[in-house]
mmCIF file of N, CA and C in Angstrom:
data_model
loop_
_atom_site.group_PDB
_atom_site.id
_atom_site.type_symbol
_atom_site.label_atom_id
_atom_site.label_comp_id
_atom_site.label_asym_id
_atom_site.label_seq_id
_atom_site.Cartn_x
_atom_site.Cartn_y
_atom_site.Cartn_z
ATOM 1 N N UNK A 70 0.850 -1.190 0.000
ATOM 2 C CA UNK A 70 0.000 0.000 0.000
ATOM 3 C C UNK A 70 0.885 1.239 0.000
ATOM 4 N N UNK A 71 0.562 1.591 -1.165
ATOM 5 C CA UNK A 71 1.052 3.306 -0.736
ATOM 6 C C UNK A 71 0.562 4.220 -0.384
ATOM 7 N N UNK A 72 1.006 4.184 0.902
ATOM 8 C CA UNK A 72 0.341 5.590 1.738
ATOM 9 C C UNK A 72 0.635 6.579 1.097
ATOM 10 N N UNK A 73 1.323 7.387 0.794
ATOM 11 C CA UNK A 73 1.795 8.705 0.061
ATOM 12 C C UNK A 73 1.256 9.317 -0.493
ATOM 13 N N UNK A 74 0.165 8.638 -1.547
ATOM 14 C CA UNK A 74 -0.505 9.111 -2.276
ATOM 15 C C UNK A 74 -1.973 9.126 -1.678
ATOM 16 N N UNK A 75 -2.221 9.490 0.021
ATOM 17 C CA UNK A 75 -3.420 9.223 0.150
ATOM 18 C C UNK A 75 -3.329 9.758 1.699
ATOM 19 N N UNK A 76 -2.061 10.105 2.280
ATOM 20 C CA UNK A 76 -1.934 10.428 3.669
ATOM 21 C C UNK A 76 -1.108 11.934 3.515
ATOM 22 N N UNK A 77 -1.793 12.992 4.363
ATOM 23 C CA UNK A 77 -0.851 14.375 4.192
ATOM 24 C C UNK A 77 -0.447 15.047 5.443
ATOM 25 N N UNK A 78 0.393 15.359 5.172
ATOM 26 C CA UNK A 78 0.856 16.215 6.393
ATOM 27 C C UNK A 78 0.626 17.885 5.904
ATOM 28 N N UNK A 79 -0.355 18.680 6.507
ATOM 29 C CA UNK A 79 0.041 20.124 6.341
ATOM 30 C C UNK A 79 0.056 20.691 8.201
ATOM 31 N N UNK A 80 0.649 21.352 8.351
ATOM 32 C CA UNK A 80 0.820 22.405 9.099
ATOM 33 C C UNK A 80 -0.156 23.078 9.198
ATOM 34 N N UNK A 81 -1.410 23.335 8.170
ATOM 35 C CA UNK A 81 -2.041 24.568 8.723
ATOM 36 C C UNK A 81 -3.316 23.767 8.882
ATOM 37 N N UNK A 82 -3.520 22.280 8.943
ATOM 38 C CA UNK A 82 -4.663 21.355 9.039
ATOM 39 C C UNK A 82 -4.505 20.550 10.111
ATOM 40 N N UNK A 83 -5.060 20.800 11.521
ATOM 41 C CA UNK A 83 -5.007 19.625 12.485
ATOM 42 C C UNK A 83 -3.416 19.488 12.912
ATOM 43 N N UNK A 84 -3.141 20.784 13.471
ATOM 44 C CA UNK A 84 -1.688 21.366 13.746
ATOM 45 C C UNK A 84 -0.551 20.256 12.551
ATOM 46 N N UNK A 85 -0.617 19.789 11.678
ATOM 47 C CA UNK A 85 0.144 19.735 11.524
ATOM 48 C C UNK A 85 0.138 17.587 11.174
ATOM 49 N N UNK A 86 -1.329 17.179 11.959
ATOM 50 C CA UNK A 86 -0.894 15.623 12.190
ATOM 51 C C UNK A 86 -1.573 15.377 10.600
ATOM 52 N N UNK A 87 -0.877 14.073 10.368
ATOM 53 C CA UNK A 87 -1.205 13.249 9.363
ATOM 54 C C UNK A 87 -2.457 12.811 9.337
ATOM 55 N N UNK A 88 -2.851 13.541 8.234
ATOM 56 C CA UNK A 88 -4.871 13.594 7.939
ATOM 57 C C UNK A 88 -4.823 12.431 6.290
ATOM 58 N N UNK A 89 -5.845 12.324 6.162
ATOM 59 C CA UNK A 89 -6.428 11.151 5.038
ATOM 60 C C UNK A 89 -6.654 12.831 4.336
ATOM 61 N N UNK A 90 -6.297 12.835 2.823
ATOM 62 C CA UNK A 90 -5.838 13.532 2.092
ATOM 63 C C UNK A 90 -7.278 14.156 1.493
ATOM 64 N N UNK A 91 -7.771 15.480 1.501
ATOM 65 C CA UNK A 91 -9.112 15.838 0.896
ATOM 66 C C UNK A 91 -9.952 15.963 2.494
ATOM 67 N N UNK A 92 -9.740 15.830 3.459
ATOM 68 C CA UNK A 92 -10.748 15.113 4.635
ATOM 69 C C UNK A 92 -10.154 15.802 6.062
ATOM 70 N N UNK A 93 -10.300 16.316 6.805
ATOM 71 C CA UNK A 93 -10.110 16.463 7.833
ATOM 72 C C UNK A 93 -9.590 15.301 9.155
ATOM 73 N N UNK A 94 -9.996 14.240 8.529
ATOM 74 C CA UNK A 94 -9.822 13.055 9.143
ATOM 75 C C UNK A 94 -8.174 12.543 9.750
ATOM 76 N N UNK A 95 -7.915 12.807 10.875
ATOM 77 C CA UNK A 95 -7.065 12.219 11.730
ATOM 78 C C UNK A 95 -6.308 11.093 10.860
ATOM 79 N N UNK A 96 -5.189 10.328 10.851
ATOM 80 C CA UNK A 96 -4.728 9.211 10.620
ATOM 81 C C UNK A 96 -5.025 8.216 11.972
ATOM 82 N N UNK A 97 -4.559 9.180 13.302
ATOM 83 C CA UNK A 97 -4.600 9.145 14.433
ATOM 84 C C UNK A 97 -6.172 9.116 15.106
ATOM 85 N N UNK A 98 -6.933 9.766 14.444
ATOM 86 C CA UNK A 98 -9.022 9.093 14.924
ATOM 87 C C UNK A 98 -9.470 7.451 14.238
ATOM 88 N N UNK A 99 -8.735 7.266 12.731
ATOM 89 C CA UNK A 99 -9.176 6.332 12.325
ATOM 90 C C UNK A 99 -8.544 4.699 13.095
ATOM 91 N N UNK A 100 -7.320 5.146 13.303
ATOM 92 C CA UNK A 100 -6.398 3.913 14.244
ATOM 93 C C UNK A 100 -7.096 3.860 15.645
ATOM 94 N N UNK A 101 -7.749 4.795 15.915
ATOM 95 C CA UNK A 101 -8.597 4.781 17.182
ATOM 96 C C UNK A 101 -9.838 3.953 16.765
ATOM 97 N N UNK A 102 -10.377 4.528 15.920
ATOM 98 C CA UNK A 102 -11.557 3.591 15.713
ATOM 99 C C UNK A 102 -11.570 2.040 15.619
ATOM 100 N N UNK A 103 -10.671 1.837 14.997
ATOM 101 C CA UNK A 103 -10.185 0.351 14.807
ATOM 102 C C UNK A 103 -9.988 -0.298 15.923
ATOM 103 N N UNK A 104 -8.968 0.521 17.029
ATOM 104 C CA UNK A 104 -8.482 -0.277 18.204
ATOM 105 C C UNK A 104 -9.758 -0.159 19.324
ATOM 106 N N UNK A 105 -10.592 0.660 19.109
ATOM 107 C CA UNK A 105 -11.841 0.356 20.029
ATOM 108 C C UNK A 105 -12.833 -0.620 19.031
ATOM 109 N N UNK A 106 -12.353 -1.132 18.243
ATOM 110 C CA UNK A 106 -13.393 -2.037 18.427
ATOM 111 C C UNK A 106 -14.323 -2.002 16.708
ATOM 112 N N UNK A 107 -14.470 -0.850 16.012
ATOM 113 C CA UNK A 107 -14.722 -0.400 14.755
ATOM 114 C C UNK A 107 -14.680 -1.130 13.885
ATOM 115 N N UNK A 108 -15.534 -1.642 12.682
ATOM 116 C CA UNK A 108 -15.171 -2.625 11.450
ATOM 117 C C UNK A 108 -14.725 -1.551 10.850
ATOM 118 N N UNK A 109 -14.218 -1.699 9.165
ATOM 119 C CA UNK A 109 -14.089 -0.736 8.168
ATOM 120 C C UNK A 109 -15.661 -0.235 7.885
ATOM 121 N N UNK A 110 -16.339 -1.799 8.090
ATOM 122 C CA UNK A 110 -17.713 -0.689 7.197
ATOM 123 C C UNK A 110 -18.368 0.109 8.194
ATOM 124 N N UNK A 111 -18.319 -0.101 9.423
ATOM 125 C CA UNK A 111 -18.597 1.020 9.935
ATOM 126 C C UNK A 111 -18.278 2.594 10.201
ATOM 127 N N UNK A 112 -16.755 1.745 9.821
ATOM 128 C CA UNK A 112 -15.787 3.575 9.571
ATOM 129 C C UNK A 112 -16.495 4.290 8.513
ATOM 130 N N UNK A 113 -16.675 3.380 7.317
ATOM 131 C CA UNK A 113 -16.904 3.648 6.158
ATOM 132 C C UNK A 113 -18.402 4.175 5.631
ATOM 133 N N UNK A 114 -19.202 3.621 6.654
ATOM 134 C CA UNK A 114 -20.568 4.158 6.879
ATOM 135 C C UNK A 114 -20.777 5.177 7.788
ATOM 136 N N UNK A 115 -20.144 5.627 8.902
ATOM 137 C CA UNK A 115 -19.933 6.894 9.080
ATOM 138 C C UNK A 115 -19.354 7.937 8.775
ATOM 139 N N UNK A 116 -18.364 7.645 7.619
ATOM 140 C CA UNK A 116 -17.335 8.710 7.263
ATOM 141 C C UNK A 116 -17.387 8.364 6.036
ATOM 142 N N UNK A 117 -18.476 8.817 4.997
ATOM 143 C CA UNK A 117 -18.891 8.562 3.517
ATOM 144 C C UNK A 117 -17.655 9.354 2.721
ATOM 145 N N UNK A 118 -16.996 10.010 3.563
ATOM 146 C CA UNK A 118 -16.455 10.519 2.478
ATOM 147 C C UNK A 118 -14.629 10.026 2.382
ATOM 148 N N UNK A 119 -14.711 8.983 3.173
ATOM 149 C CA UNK A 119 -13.181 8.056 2.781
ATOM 150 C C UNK A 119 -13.458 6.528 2.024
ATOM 151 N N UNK A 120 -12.369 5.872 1.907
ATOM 152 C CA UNK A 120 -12.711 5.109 1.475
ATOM 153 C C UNK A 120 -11.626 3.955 1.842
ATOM 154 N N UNK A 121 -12.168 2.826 1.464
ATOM 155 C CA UNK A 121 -11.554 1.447 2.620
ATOM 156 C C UNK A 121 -9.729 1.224 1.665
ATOM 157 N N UNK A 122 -9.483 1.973 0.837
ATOM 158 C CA UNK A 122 -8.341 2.278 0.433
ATOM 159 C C UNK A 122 -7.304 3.517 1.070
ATOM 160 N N UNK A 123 -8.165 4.016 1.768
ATOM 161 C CA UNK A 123 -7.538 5.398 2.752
ATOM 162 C C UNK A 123 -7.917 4.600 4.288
ATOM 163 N N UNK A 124 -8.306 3.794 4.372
ATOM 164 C CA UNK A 124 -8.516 3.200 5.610
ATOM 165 C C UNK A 124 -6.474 2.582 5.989
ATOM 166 N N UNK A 125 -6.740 1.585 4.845
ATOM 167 C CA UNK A 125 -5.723 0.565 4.606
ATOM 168 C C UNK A 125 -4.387 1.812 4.585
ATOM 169 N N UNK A 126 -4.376 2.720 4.261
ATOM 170 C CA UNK A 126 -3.454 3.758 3.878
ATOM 171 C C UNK A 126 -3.352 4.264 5.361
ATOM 172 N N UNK A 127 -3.892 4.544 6.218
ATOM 173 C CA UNK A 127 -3.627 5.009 7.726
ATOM 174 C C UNK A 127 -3.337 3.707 8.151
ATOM 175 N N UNK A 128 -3.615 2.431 7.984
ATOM 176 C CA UNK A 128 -2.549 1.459 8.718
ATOM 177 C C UNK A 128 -1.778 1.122 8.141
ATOM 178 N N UNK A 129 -1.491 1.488 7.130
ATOM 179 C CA UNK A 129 -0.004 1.352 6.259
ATOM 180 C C UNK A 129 0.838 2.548 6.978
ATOM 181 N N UNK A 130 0.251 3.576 7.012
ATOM 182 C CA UNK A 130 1.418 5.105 7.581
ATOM 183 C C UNK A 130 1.750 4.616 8.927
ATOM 184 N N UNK A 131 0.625 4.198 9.641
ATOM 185 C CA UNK A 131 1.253 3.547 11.085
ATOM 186 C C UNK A 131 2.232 2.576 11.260
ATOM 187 N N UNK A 132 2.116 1.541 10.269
ATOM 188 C CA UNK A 132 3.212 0.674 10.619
ATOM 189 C C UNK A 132 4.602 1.435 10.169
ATOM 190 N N UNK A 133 4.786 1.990 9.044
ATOM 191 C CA UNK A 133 5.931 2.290 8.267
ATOM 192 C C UNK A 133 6.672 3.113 9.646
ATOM 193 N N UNK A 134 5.609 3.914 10.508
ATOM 194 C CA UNK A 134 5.969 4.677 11.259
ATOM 195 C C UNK A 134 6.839 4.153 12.612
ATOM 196 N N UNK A 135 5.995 3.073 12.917
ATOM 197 C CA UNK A 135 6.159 2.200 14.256
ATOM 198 C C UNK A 135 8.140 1.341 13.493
ATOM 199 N N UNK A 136 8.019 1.540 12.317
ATOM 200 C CA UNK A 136 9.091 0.791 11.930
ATOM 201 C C UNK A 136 10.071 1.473 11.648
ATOM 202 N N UNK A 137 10.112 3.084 11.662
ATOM 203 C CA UNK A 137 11.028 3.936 11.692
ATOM 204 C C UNK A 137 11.246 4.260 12.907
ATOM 205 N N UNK A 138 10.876 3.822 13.724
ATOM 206 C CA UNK A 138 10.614 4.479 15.663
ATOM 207 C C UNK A 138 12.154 3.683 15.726
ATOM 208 N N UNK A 139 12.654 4.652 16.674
ATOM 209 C CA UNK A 139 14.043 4.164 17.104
ATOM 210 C C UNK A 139 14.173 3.980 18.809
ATOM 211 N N UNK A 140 14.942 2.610 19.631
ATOM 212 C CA UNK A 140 14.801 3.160 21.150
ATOM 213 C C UNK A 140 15.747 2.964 20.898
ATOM 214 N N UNK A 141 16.502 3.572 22.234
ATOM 215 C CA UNK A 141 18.201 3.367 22.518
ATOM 216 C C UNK A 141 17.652 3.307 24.390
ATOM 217 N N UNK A 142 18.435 2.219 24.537
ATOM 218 C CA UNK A 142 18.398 2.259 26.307
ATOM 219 C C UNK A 142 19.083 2.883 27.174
ATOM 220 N N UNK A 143 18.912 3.220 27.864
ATOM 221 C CA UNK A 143 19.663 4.343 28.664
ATOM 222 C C UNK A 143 20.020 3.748 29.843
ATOM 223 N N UNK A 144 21.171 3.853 30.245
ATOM 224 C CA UNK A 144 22.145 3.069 30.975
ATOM 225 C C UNK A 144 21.229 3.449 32.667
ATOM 226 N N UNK A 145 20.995 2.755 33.752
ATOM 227 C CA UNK A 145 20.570 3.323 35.174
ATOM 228 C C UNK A 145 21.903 2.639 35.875
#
């Protein structure tokens, strides 16, 4: 999946977080919906105006993200 063409970052939309492209929509509300519990078609029946290809595209940006995350341990 390519997110890229379907996930945006602006600055002057939702300070700045990664929105579903055209939409006001969170990347960060839709991963919520899911983890409480949400099907797609219910995302998809409340939010007519995305689509289960911009769904798949916010859990594509999440993982890519979770897979660029770096820890380093810090010595106690």
């Amino acid at each position: 999946m390519d997110w890229q063409s379907r996930i945006i970052l602006n600055p002057n939309v939702l300070v700045g977080k990664p929105i579903i492209k055209g939409t006001r929509l969170a990347v960060e509300f839709i991963i919520d919906l899911l983890a409480q519990g949400w099907s797609t078609d219910e995302i998809l029946r409340n939010y007519p105006g995305i689509t289960l290809a911009d769904i798949q595209a916010c859990l594509s940006y999440a993982s890519a993200s979770l897979k660029s995350e770096k820890v380093y341990a810090i010595p106690v």
